[in-house]
Coordinates of C-alpha atoms and ligand atoms in Angstrom, one line a residue:
M147 CA 8.8 2.2 -30.6
L148 CA 11.0 3.7 -28.0
Q149 CA 13.8 5.8 -29.4
V150 CA 16.4 5.2 -26.6
P151 CA 18.7 2.2 -26.8
I152 CA 17.9 -0.2 -24.0
R153 CA 21.2 -2.0 -23.5
E154 CA 22.7 -1.6 -20.1
Q155 CA 25.8 0.5 -19.9
S156 CA 28.6 -0.3 -17.5
G157 CA 28.0 1.0 -14.0
Q158 CA 24.4 1.8 -14.8
S159 CA 21.5 0.2 -13.1
S160 CA 19.4 -2.1 -15.2
T161 CA 16.3 -2.2 -12.9
K162 CA 14.6 0.9 -11.7
A163 CA 11.7 1.0 -9.2
V164 CA 8.7 3.2 -9.0
I165 CA 6.3 3.3 -6.1
L166 CA 2.8 4.7 -6.9
V167 CA 1.9 6.7 -3.8
G168 CA -1.3 8.3 -5.1
G169 CA -2.3 11.7 -3.6
P170 CA -4.5 13.4 -1.0
S171 CA -7.8 12.9 -2.9
R172 CA -7.2 9.1 -2.7
G173 CA -7.0 7.2 0.5
T174 CA -10.3 8.6 1.7
R175 CA -11.1 5.2 3.2
F176 CA -8.1 5.7 5.4
R177 CA -9.8 8.4 7.3
P178 CA -9.7 9.5 10.1
L179 CA -6.0 8.6 10.1
S180 CA -5.2 10.2 6.7
L181 CA -6.5 13.5 8.1
D182 CA -3.2 13.7 10.0
V183 CA -0.7 11.8 7.9
P184 CA -0.6 10.8 4.2
K185 CA -1.4 7.1 4.0
P186 CA 2.0 6.0 2.6
L187 CA 3.7 7.5 5.6
F188 CA 1.4 5.9 8.2
E189 CA 3.5 3.6 10.5
V190 CA 2.8 -0.1 10.6
A191 CA 5.2 -2.4 12.5
G192 CA 7.2 0.7 13.5
H193 CA 7.8 2.0 9.9
P194 CA 5.9 4.0 7.3
I195 CA 4.0 1.8 4.9
I196 CA 6.3 2.7 2.0
H197 CA 9.4 1.9 4.1
H198 CA 8.4 -1.7 3.8
C199 CA 8.4 -1.4 0.0
L200 CA 11.9 0.2 0.1
K201 CA 13.2 -2.6 2.3
A202 CA 12.0 -5.2 -0.2
I203 CA 13.4 -3.2 -3.1
A204 CA 16.8 -3.0 -1.3
K205 CA 17.1 -6.8 -1.6
V206 CA 17.1 -6.6 -5.4
P207 CA 20.8 -6.2 -6.2
D208 CA 20.7 -4.0 -9.3
V209 CA 18.3 -1.3 -8.3
R210 CA 20.1 2.0 -7.9
E211 CA 17.1 4.4 -8.1
V212 CA 13.7 4.4 -6.6
I213 CA 11.1 7.0 -7.7
L214 CA 8.0 7.8 -5.8
V215 CA 5.3 9.0 -8.1
G216 CA 2.2 10.7 -6.8
Y217 CA 0.3 14.0 -6.5
Y218 CA 0.9 14.9 -2.9
D219 CA 2.7 18.2 -2.3
E220 CA 6.5 18.0 -2.7
S221 CA 7.0 18.8 1.0
V222 CA 5.2 15.6 2.1
F223 CA 8.0 13.1 1.4
R224 CA 10.9 15.4 2.0
D225 CA 11.9 14.2 5.5
F226 CA 11.0 10.6 4.6
L227 CA 13.3 10.7 1.6
K228 CA 16.1 12.3 3.6
D229 CA 15.9 9.6 6.3
S230 CA 15.6 6.8 3.8
S231 CA 18.6 7.9 1.8
K232 CA 20.7 7.4 4.9
E233 CA 19.2 4.0 5.5
F234 CA 19.4 2.9 1.9
P235 CA 22.5 4.6 0.6
Q236 CA 22.5 2.1 -2.4
F237 CA 19.6 4.0 -4.0
R238 CA 19.1 7.4 -5.4
M239 CA 15.6 8.4 -4.4
Q240 CA 13.3 11.1 -5.6
Y241 CA 9.7 12.1 -5.5
L242 CA 8.0 13.2 -8.8
R243 CA 4.8 15.0 -8.5
E244 CA 1.9 14.7 -11.0
Y245 CA 0.1 18.0 -11.6
T246 CA -3.1 16.0 -11.1
A247 CA -4.1 12.4 -10.6
L248 CA -2.9 10.9 -13.8
G249 CA -3.8 7.3 -13.0
T250 CA -1.6 4.3 -12.4
A251 CA 0.0 4.5 -15.9
G252 CA -0.4 8.2 -16.6
G253 CA 2.3 9.2 -14.1
L254 CA 4.7 6.6 -15.4
Y255 CA 4.3 8.0 -18.9
H256 CA 4.4 11.6 -17.9
F257 CA 7.8 11.0 -16.2
R258 CA 9.1 8.6 -18.8
D259 CA 12.3 10.6 -19.4
A260 CA 13.2 10.6 -15.7
I261 CA 12.4 6.9 -15.4
L262 CA 14.3 6.0 -18.6
K263 CA 17.4 8.0 -17.5
G264 CA 20.3 5.7 -17.2
K265 CA 18.6 3.3 -19.6
P266 CA 17.2 0.7 -17.2
E267 CA 16.1 -2.5 -18.9
R268 CA 13.5 -3.3 -16.3
L269 CA 11.0 -1.4 -14.3
L270 CA 9.6 -2.5 -11.0
V271 CA 6.2 -0.9 -10.2
L272 CA 4.7 -1.2 -6.7
N273 CA 1.4 0.1 -5.5
A274 CA 2.2 1.8 -2.2
D275 CA -1.0 0.5 -0.5
V276 CA -0.3 -3.2 -0.4
C277 CA 1.3 -5.2 2.4
C278 CA 3.2 -8.4 1.4
S279 CA 6.6 -10.1 1.5
F280 CA 7.3 -8.6 -2.0
P281 CA 9.0 -11.6 -3.6
L282 CA 10.8 -9.3 -6.1
T283 CA 13.8 -11.6 -6.6
E284 CA 11.5 -14.5 -7.6
M285 CA 9.7 -12.2 -10.0
L286 CA 13.0 -11.3 -11.6
T287 CA 14.0 -14.9 -11.9
L288 CA 10.7 -15.7 -13.7
F289 CA 11.2 -12.6 -15.9
E290 CA 14.7 -13.8 -16.9
E291 CA 13.6 -17.4 -17.4
K292 CA 10.8 -16.6 -19.7
D293 CA 12.4 -13.6 -21.4
A294 CA 9.2 -11.8 -20.3
E295 CA 7.8 -8.4 -21.3
A296 CA 6.0 -8.3 -18.0
V297 CA 5.6 -10.2 -14.7
I298 CA 2.7 -9.5 -12.3
L299 CA 2.6 -10.7 -8.7
G300 CA -0.6 -12.7 -8.1
T301 CA -2.3 -14.3 -5.1
R302 CA -5.3 -16.5 -4.5
V303 CA -8.3 -15.0 -2.6
S304 CA -11.8 -16.4 -1.9
N305 CA -14.1 -16.4 -4.9
D306 CA -16.3 -13.8 -3.1
A307 CA -13.4 -11.4 -2.7
A308 CA -11.9 -11.7 -6.1
S309 CA -14.1 -9.2 -8.0
N310 CA -12.7 -6.4 -5.8
F311 CA -9.4 -6.8 -7.5
G312 CA -7.8 -7.3 -10.9
C313 CA -8.3 -10.9 -11.9
I314 CA -5.8 -13.1 -13.8
V315 CA -6.5 -16.2 -15.9
S316 CA -3.2 -18.0 -16.4
D317 CA -1.8 -21.2 -17.7
S318 CA -0.8 -23.0 -14.5
H319 CA 1.9 -24.9 -16.3
T320 CA 3.7 -22.1 -18.2
K321 CA 2.5 -19.3 -15.8
R322 CA 1.5 -17.2 -18.8
V323 CA -1.2 -14.7 -18.3
L324 CA -4.0 -15.5 -20.8
H325 CA -6.6 -13.0 -19.7
Y326 CA -6.7 -10.0 -17.4
V327 CA -9.9 -8.2 -16.2
E328 CA -9.9 -5.4 -13.7
K329 CA -12.6 -5.8 -11.0
P330 CA -14.8 -8.1 -13.2
E331 CA -18.6 -8.1 -12.7
S332 CA -18.8 -11.8 -12.8
H333 CA -16.3 -14.4 -11.5
I334 CA -13.4 -15.3 -13.9
S335 CA -10.6 -16.3 -11.5
N336 CA -9.6 -16.1 -7.9
L337 CA -6.0 -15.4 -8.8
I338 CA -5.7 -11.6 -8.3
N339 CA -3.4 -8.8 -9.1
C340 CA -1.3 -7.9 -6.0
G341 CA -0.3 -4.5 -7.4
V342 CA 3.4 -5.4 -8.0
Y343 CA 4.8 -5.6 -11.5
L344 CA 8.0 -6.0 -13.3
F345 CA 8.1 -4.6 -16.9
A346 CA 10.6 -4.6 -19.7
T347 CA 11.1 -0.8 -20.3
E348 CA 11.2 -1.4 -24.1
C349 CA 7.7 -2.8 -23.9
I350 CA 5.8 -0.9 -21.2
F351 CA 6.3 2.6 -22.6
P352 CA 5.3 1.7 -26.2
A353 CA 2.3 -0.1 -24.7
I354 CA 1.2 3.0 -22.8
R355 CA 1.8 5.1 -25.9
S356 CA -0.6 2.8 -27.9
A357 CA -3.2 3.1 -25.1
I358 CA -2.9 6.9 -25.3
K359 CA -3.5 6.7 -29.1
R360 CA -6.6 4.6 -28.5
R361 CA -7.7 7.0 -25.9
T362 CA -7.4 9.9 -28.2
T363 CA -9.6 8.3 -30.8
R364 CA -12.3 7.0 -28.5
P365 CA -11.9 8.8 -25.1
R366 CA -15.4 8.4 -23.8
L367 CA -15.5 4.6 -24.2
L368 CA -13.2 4.0 -21.3
S369 CA -14.3 3.7 -17.7
Y370 CA -12.4 3.4 -14.5
P371 CA -13.7 1.0 -12.0
S372 CA -11.3 2.1 -9.3
S373 CA -11.6 2.3 -5.5
D374 CA -11.6 6.0 -5.8
N375 CA -13.0 8.0 -8.7
L376 CA -10.6 9.4 -11.4
E377 CA -13.4 11.0 -13.4
S378 CA -12.7 14.5 -12.2
S379 CA -9.0 14.4 -13.2
F380 CA -9.9 13.0 -16.6
V381 CA -12.2 16.0 -17.1
A382 CA -9.5 18.4 -16.0
A383 CA -7.0 16.8 -18.3
A384 CA -9.5 16.7 -21.2
G385 CA -9.8 20.5 -21.0
D386 CA -6.3 20.9 -22.2
D387 CA -5.5 21.7 -25.8
D388 CA -2.6 19.4 -26.3
D389 CA -3.4 15.9 -27.4
T390 CA -0.9 14.2 -25.2
E391 CA -2.1 16.1 -22.2
K392 CA -5.7 15.3 -23.0
S393 CA -5.0 11.6 -22.8
E394 CA -2.6 11.5 -19.9
V395 CA -5.0 9.9 -17.4
L396 CA -4.4 6.2 -17.8
R397 CA -4.9 3.1 -15.8
L398 CA -2.3 0.4 -16.0
E399 CA -4.9 -2.1 -15.1
Q400 CA -7.7 -1.3 -17.6
D401 CA -5.7 0.3 -20.4
I402 CA -2.5 -1.7 -20.5
L403 CA -2.6 -5.1 -18.7
S404 CA -5.6 -6.5 -20.6
D405 CA -3.7 -5.8 -23.9
L406 CA -0.4 -7.2 -22.5
A407 CA -2.3 -10.5 -21.9
D408 CA -2.6 -10.8 -25.7
S409 CA 1.2 -11.0 -26.0
N410 CA 2.8 -14.3 -25.3
R411 CA 5.3 -12.7 -22.8
F412 CA 3.2 -11.7 -19.9
F413 CA 3.6 -14.0 -16.8
V414 CA 2.3 -14.3 -13.3
H415 CA 4.3 -15.2 -10.2
E416 CA 1.9 -16.5 -7.7
T417 CA 2.9 -15.8 -4.1
K418 CA 1.8 -18.2 -1.3
D419 CA 3.0 -15.8 1.3
F420 CA 0.9 -13.1 2.9
W421 CA -0.7 -10.3 1.0
R422 CA -3.2 -7.6 2.0
Q423 CA -4.4 -4.3 0.6
I424 CA -4.1 -1.3 2.9
K425 CA -7.3 0.6 2.0
S426 CA -9.4 1.3 5.1
A427 CA -7.8 2.7 8.2
G428 CA -8.7 -0.6 9.9
S429 CA -6.6 -2.6 7.4
A430 CA -3.5 -1.1 9.0
V431 CA -4.1 -3.6 11.9
P432 CA -3.8 -6.8 9.9
A433 CA -0.9 -5.2 7.9
N434 CA 0.8 -4.4 11.2
A435 CA 0.3 -8.0 12.4
L436 CA 1.7 -9.5 9.1
Y437 CA 4.8 -7.3 9.0
L438 CA 5.5 -7.9 12.7
Q439 CA 5.1 -11.7 12.2
K440 CA 7.5 -11.5 9.3
A441 CA 10.0 -9.5 11.4
F442 CA 9.6 -12.1 14.2
Q443 CA 10.3 -15.0 11.8
A444 CA 13.4 -13.1 10.6
Q445 CA 14.5 -12.7 14.2
S446 CA 14.6 -8.9 13.8
E447 CA 16.3 -7.1 16.6
E448 CA 13.9 -4.3 16.4
L449 CA 11.2 -6.4 18.1
T450 CA 10.9 -6.7 21.9
P451 CA 12.1 -10.1 23.2
P452 CA 9.3 -12.4 24.4
S453 CA 8.8 -12.5 28.2
A454 CA 6.0 -13.2 30.7
T455 CA 4.4 -9.9 29.7
I456 CA 5.4 -9.7 26.0
V457 CA 3.6 -12.1 23.7
P458 CA 5.5 -11.8 20.4
P459 CA 5.5 -10.2 18.0
V460 CA 5.7 -6.8 19.7
F461 CA 7.4 -3.6 18.5
I462 CA 8.1 -0.9 21.2
H463 CA 9.7 2.3 20.1
P464 CA 12.8 2.9 22.1
T465 CA 11.4 6.2 23.5
A466 CA 8.1 4.6 24.7
T467 CA 7.6 3.7 28.4
V468 CA 5.9 0.5 29.2
D469 CA 5.2 -0.5 32.8
P470 CA 6.7 -3.9 33.5
T471 CA 3.3 -5.2 34.7
A472 CA 1.6 -4.3 31.4
K473 CA 1.0 -7.2 29.1
L474 CA 1.5 -6.6 25.4
G475 CA 1.0 -8.7 22.3
P476 CA 0.7 -10.4 20.0
N477 CA 0.8 -8.1 17.0
V478 CA 1.3 -4.8 18.9
S479 CA 3.2 -1.7 17.8
I480 CA 3.8 1.0 20.4
G481 CA 4.9 4.4 18.9
P482 CA 7.4 7.0 20.1
R483 CA 7.0 8.5 23.6
A484 CA 3.8 6.4 24.3
V485 CA 3.3 5.6 28.0
I486 CA 1.6 2.3 28.9
G487 CA 0.5 2.1 32.6
A488 CA 0.6 -0.7 35.1
G489 CA -1.6 -3.7 34.5
A490 CA -2.7 -2.5 31.0
R491 CA -3.4 -5.1 28.3
V492 CA -2.8 -4.3 24.6
K493 CA -3.3 -6.9 21.9
D494 CA -3.6 -6.7 18.0
S495 CA -3.3 -3.0 18.0
I496 CA -1.3 0.1 16.9
V497 CA -0.6 2.7 19.6
L498 CA 0.7 5.9 18.0
E499 CA 3.1 8.6 19.1
D500 CA 2.6 10.3 22.5
V501 CA -0.4 8.1 23.5
E502 CA -1.1 7.5 27.2
I503 CA -2.8 4.3 28.2
R504 CA -3.5 4.4 31.9
H505 CA -3.3 1.6 34.4
D506 CA -5.5 -1.5 33.9
A507 CA -6.9 -0.3 30.6
C508 CA -7.5 -2.8 27.8
V509 CA -6.9 -2.1 24.1
M510 CA -7.6 -4.8 21.5
H511 CA -8.0 -4.8 17.7
S512 CA -7.7 -1.0 17.7
I513 CA -5.7 2.0 16.6
I514 CA -5.1 4.7 19.2
G515 CA -4.3 7.9 17.3
W516 CA -1.5 10.4 18.1
N517 CA -1.6 12.0 21.6
G518 CA -4.6 9.9 22.5
R519 CA -5.5 9.1 26.1
V520 CA -7.2 5.9 27.3
G521 CA -8.4 6.1 30.9
A522 CA -7.8 3.7 33.8
W523 CA -9.9 0.5 33.5
A524 CA -11.2 1.7 30.2
R525 CA -11.8 -0.8 27.4
V526 CA -11.2 0.0 23.7
E527 CA -11.9 -2.9 21.4
G528 CA -12.7 -4.0 17.9
T529 CA -13.6 -7.5 16.7
P530 CA -11.0 -9.9 15.4
I531 CA -10.8 -10.1 11.6
P532 CA -10.9 -13.7 10.4
I533 CA -7.6 -14.9 9.0
G534 CA -7.6 -14.6 5.2
S535 CA -10.4 -12.0 5.2
H536 CA -9.8 -9.1 2.8
S537 CA -12.4 -6.9 4.4
T538 CA -12.3 -4.9 7.7
S539 CA -16.0 -4.3 8.0
I540 CA -18.5 -6.6 9.8
V541 CA -22.2 -6.6 10.2
K542 CA -23.4 -5.9 13.8
Q543 CA -27.1 -5.8 14.6
G544 CA -27.8 -5.5 10.9
V545 CA -25.5 -2.5 10.4
K546 CA -22.1 -2.6 8.6
V547 CA -19.4 -1.3 11.0
Q548 CA -15.7 -1.3 11.1
S549 CA -14.2 -4.3 12.8
I550 CA -11.3 -2.3 14.1
T551 CA -11.9 0.5 16.6
I552 CA -10.0 3.7 15.5
L553 CA -9.5 6.7 17.6
G554 CA -8.3 9.7 15.6
K555 CA -5.7 12.2 16.8
E556 CA -6.0 13.5 20.4
C557 CA -9.1 11.5 21.4
G558 CA -9.7 10.8 25.0
V559 CA -11.5 7.9 26.6
G560 CA -12.7 8.4 30.2
D561 CA -11.8 6.1 33.1
E562 CA -13.9 2.8 32.9
V563 CA -15.5 3.8 29.6
R564 CA -16.0 1.0 27.0
V565 CA -15.6 1.8 23.3
Q566 CA -16.5 -1.0 20.9
N567 CA -16.3 -1.2 17.1
C568 CA -16.2 2.6 16.7
V569 CA -14.4 5.1 14.5
C570 CA -13.8 8.3 16.3
L571 CA -12.8 11.5 14.5
P572 CA -9.9 13.6 16.0
Y573 CA -10.2 15.6 19.2
K574 CA -13.2 13.8 20.7
E575 CA -13.7 13.0 24.4
L576 CA -15.6 9.8 25.0
K577 CA -17.1 10.0 28.4
R578 CA -19.8 7.2 28.1
D579 CA -19.8 3.7 26.6
V580 CA -20.2 3.6 22.9
A581 CA -20.6 0.7 20.4
N582 CA -20.9 0.4 16.6
E583 CA -20.8 4.1 15.9
V584 CA -18.9 6.7 13.9
I585 CA -18.3 9.5 16.3
M586 CA -18.1 12.8 14.4
Ligands
GDD286 N1 0.9 8.3 -8.8 C1 -0.3 7.9 -8.8 N2 -1.2 8.6 -9.5 N3 -0.7 6.9 -8.1 C2 -1.9 6.5 -8.1 C3 -2.9 7.1 -8.9 C4 -2.5 8.3 -9.6 O1 -3.3 9.0 -10.2 N4 -4.1 6.5 -8.7 C5 -3.8 5.5 -7.9 N5 -2.5 5.5 -7.5 C6 -1.9 4.5 -6.7 C7 -2.6 4.3 -5.3 O2 -2.0 5.1 -4.3 C8 -2.3 2.8 -5.0 O3 -1.1 2.7 -4.5 C9 -2.3 2.2 -6.4 O4 -2.0 3.3 -7.3 C10 -3.6 1.5 -6.9 O5 -4.7 2.3 -6.5 P1 -6.2 2.3 -7.1 O6 -6.2 3.0 -8.4 O7 -7.1 2.8 -6.1 O8 -6.5 0.8 -7.4 P2 -7.1 -0.3 -6.5 O9 -6.3 -0.3 -5.2 O10 -8.5 -0.2 -6.4 O11 -6.7 -1.6 -7.3 C11 -5.4 -1.8 -7.7 O12 -4.7 -2.6 -6.7 C12 -5.2 -3.9 -6.4 C13 -4.2 -4.5 -5.5 O13 -4.2 -3.8 -4.3 C14 -5.5 -2.6 -9.0 O14 -4.2 -2.7 -9.5 C15 -6.1 -4.0 -8.8 O15 -6.0 -4.8 -9.9 C16 -5.3 -4.7 -7.7 O16 -5.9 -6.0 -7.4

């Protein structure tokens, strides 16, 4: 059992938040964009992905500290944290760096002293790579109502998609989690883990400790069906002499959640609102659309007002220049200092910093990377992703391709050139029509 007393002391926060940001060896599916910016800092709907998490956490009244846990270099989040601490003065924010990928629970345990400082009663844990409305207050209400040890956010997906996620079997009446299986091989439920949790601190750390003990006694029996492979970090950690260090690589999903389901105090809050993973680079486009639509519903002043040439929702950075005859939207974000020429058409796309889109060009279902140039009358397009789809790849002429066209940093598209369903690595010049290709 945990040694520290858990009672809240006056003036101290009773909920702390951790955002799991991963590290550079993860997020490989986010290439080519992650070649130039760490995925958590990639901007969707005008803000870095993790800014959307912070905004949601800011609505939970008793959170006074947010900790980013990952294994990126310390310098990566320095400016972001500086800017965010001005925008969210109610939090103390810090980044804690794992010496290697410790897994989704390994980092929590490694930094338990920092996390438990101030004796928080509850711990919010958010995967950085999800996009949703983060109904954290509703999760807290359920947590209190049920006197829970843990609450997980769940959503329904199609039966076909479910096995790509953690699957939850629950009692629909009591909302109790009866069974949890990470990425099961056969169908057990279409209620899936959204990667957002609320834990009682007095339960989660002992649960991790027990998992570590089990790991120490039978280390080779555990496997990690994750999107990216953790095996290398396990081997690295296993080389250490210290027992605790040996077993530090731990997955919340496989090693902890399945066991929590055996307790009677693990509950699921099912969201009916939007939810998507941000894994492939293309998945930034639906995330951008969903966050913009949410901002539009909330009548956010950040968005450009609708007009004959602005089909909402559209975000245009104040330093961008858009010709009044260009037509933008819906679901478009235009980054700092971008220039959009006369008669251009941009729809369902992200246009990053310093991009130039020349007159009469058309950009749809695409991401145009930093400093990119799209020539006059050129056409850069992807294929619309069906609403509710959790995949950004499609099959064209028997070949699996990305449905979103992505131009990496400083790519140029010549005048009148057509680029369709392509992923283009940085610094390429496209002078002829291309379709369904990865351009290296
Ligand atoms: N700090 C840290 N250290 N973060 C990590 C590590 C690590 O070693 N490994 C992964 N993460 C972070 C990632 O950056 C991401 O935000 C989150 O943890 C989950 O990443 P994955 O381990 O790749 O899992 P997944 O995305 O395949 O599946 C998880 O998320 C799904 C929802 O998006 C699981 O929780 C699934 O059950 C869930 O459905």
